[in-house]
PDB file of C-alpha atoms in Angstrom:
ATOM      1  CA  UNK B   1     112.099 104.478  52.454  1.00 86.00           C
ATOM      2  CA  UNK B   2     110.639 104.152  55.701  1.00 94.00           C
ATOM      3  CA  UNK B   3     106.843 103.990  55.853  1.00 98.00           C
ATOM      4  CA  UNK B   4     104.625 105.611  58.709  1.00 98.00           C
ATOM      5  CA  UNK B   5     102.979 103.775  61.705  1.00 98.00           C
ATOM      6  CA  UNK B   6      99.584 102.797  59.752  1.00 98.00           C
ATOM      7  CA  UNK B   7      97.502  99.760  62.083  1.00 98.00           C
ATOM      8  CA  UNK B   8      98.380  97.681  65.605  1.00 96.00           C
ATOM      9  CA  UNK B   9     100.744  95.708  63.601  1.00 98.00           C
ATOM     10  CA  UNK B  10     102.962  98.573  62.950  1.00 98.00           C
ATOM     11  CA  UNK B  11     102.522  99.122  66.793  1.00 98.00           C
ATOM     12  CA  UNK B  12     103.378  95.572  67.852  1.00 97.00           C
ATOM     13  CA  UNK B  13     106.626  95.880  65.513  1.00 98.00           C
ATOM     14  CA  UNK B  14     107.669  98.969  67.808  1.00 98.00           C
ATOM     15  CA  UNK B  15     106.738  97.650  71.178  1.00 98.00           C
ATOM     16  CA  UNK B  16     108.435  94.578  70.565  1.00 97.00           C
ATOM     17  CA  UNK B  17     111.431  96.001  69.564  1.00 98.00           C
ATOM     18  CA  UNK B  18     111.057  98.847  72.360  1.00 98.00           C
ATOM     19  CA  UNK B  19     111.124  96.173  75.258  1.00 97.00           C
ATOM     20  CA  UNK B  20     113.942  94.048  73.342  1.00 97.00           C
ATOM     21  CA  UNK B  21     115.977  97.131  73.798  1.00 98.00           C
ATOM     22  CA  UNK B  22     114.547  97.954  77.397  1.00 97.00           C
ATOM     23  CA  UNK B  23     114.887  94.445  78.483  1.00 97.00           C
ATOM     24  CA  UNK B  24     118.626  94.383  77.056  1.00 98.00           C
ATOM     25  CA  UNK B  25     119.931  97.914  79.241  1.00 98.00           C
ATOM     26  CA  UNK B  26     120.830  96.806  82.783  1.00 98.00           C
ATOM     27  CA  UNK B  27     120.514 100.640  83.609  1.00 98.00           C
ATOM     28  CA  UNK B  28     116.463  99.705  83.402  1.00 98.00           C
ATOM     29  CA  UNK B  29     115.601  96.120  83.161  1.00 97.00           C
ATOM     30  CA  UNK B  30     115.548  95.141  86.466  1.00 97.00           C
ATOM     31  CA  UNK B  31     112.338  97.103  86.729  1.00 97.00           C
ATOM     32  CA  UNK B  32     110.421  94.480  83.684  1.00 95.00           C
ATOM     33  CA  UNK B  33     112.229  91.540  85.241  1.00 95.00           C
ATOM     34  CA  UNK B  34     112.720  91.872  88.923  1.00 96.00           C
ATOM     35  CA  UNK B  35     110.178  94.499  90.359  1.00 96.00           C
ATOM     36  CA  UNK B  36     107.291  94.372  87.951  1.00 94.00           C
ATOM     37  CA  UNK B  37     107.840  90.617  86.637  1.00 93.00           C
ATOM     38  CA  UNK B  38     106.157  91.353  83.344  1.00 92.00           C
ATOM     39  CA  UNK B  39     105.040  88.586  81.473  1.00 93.00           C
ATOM     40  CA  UNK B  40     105.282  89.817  77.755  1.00 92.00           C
ATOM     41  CA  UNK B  41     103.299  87.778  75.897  1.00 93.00           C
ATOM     42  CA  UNK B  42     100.841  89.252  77.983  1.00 93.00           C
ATOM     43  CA  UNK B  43     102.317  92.373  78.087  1.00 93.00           C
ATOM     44  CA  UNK B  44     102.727  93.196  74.512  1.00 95.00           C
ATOM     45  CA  UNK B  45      98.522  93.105  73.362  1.00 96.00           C
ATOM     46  CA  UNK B  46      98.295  95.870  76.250  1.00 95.00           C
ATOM     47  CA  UNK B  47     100.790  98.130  75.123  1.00 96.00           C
ATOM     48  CA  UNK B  48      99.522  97.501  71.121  1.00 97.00           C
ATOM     49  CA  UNK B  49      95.950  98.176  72.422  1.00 97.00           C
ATOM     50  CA  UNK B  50      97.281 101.424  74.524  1.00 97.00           C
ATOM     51  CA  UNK B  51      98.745 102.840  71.714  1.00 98.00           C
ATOM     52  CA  UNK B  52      96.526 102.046  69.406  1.00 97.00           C
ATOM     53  CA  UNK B  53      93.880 104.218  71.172  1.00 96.00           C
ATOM     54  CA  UNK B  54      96.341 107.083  71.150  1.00 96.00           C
ATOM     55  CA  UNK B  55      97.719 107.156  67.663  1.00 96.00           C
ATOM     56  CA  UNK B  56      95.050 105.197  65.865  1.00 97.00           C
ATOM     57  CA  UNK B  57      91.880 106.425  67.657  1.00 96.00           C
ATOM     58  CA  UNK B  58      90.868 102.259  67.742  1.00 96.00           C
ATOM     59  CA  UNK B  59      89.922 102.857  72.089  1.00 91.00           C
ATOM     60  CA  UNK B  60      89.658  99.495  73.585  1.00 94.00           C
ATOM     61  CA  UNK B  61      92.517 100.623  76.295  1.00 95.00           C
ATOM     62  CA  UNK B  62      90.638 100.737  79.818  1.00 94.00           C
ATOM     63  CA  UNK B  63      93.572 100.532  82.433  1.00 94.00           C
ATOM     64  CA  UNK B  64      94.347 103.022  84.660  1.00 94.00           C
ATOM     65  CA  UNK B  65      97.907 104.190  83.256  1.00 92.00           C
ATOM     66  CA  UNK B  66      98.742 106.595  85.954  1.00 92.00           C
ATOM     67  CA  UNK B  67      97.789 104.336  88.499  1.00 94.00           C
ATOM     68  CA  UNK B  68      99.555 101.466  87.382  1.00 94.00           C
ATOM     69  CA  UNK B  69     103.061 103.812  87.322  1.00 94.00           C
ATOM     70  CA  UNK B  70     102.392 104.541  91.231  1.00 95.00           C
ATOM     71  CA  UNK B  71     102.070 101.282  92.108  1.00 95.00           C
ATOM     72  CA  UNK B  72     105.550 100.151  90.168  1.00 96.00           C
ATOM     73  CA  UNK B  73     106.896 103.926  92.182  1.00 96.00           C
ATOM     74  CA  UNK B  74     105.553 102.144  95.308  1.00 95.00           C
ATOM     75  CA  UNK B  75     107.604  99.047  94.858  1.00 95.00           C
ATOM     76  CA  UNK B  76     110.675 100.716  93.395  1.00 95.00           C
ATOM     77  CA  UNK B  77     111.286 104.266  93.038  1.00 96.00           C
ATOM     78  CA  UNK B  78     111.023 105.780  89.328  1.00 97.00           C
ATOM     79  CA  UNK B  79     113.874 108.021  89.289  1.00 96.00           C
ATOM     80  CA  UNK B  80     113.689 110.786  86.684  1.00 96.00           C
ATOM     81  CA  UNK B  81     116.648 108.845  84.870  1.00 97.00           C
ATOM     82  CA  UNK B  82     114.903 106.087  84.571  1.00 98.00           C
ATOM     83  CA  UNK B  83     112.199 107.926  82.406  1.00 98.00           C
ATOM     84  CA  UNK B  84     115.138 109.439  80.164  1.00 98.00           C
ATOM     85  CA  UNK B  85     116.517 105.268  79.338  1.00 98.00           C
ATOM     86  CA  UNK B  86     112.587 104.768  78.429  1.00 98.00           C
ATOM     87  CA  UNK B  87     112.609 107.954  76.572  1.00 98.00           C
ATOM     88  CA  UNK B  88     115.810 107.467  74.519  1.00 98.00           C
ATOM     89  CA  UNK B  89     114.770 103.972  73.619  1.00 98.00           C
ATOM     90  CA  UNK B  90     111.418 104.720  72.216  1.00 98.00           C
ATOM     91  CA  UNK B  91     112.505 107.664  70.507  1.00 98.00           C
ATOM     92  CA  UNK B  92     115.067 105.299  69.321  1.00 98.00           C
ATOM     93  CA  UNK B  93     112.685 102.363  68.378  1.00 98.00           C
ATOM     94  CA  UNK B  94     110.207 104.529  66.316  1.00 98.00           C
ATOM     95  CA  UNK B  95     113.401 106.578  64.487  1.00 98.00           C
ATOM     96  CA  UNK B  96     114.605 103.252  63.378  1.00 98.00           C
ATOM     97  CA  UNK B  97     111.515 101.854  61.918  1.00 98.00           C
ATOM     98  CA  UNK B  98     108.939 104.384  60.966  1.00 98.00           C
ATOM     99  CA  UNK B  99     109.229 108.149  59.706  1.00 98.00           C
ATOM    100  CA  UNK B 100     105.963 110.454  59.663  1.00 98.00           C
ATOM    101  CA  UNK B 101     103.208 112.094  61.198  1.00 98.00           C
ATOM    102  CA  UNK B 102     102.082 109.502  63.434  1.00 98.00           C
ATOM    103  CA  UNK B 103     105.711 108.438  64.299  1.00 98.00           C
ATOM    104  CA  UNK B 104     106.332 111.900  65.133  1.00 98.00           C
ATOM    105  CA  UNK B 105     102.954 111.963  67.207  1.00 98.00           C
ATOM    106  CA  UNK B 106     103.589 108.680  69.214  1.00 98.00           C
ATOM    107  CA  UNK B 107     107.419 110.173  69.962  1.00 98.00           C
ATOM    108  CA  UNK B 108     105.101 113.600  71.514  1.00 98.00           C
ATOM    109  CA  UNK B 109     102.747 111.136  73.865  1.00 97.00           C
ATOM    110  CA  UNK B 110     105.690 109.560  75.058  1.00 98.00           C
ATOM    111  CA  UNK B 111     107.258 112.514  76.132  1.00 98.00           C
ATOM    112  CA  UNK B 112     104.012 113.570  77.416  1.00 97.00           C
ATOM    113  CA  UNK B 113     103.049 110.938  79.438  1.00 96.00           C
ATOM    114  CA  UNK B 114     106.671 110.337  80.930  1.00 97.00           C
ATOM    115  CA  UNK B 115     106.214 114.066  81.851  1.00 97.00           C
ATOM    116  CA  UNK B 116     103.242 113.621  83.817  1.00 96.00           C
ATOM    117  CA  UNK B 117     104.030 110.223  84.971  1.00 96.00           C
ATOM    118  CA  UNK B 118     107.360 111.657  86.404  1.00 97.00           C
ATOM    119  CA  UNK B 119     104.731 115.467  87.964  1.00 96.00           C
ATOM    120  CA  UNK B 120     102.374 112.522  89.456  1.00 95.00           C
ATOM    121  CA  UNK B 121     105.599 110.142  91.374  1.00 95.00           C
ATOM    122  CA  UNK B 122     106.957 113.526  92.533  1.00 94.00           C
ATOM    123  CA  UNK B 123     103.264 114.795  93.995  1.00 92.00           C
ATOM    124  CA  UNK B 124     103.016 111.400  95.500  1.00 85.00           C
ATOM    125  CA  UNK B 125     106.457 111.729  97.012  1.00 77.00           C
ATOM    126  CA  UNK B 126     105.553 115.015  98.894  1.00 74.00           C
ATOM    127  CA  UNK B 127     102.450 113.816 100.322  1.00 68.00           C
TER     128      UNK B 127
END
């Protein structure tokens, strides 16, 4: 039996095993490894902190996430199928490790915030 998301370590479990996956799918990787250059022992704290705030309540996240997205649109475009490989490897990530309310919330602000990351590139694109 799988258990629920339940603290950051939970959350550093998924997001490690998120960018294995996203770092292993040439369809996406280039943007971790060639436009944005992440380092991810850096990375990974963020991301744990990030969603922390968001399915934990713990706060602590103070980047601009929107911003951050435009700036990685402004280097290399990020093409509505780009958010879908994201998409189906989170969904993917959480369904093979947790099962519960908060996995089932974290899969919802994903899909929420690669909906309005994906309104924001395309209002940025018309202007």
């Amino acid at each position: 039996m799988m258990n629920d998301i339940q603290n950051q370590d939970d959350l550093y479990l998924l997001v490690d095993e998120f960018y294995k996956k996203l770092l292993s799918d040439d369809a996406i990787n280039y943007i971790f490894t060639d436009v944005v250059k992440i380092k991810l022992e850096e990375h990974l704290p963020i991301l744990v902190t990030f969603w922390s705030q968001a399915i934990l309540g713990t706060g602590g996240y103070t980047n601009n996430l929107t911003q951050i997205h435009l700036e990685v649109n402004a280097k290399e475009y990020l093409s509505p199928e780009l958010f879908k490989i994201w998409l189906n490897h989170f969904y993917a990530t959480v369904d093979e490790n947790f099962k519960g309310e908060k996995a089932e919330q974290i899969k919802t602000q994903a899909l929420s915030i690669a909906t309005i990351m994906q309104i924001k590139i395309a209002q940025q694109k018309d202007n």
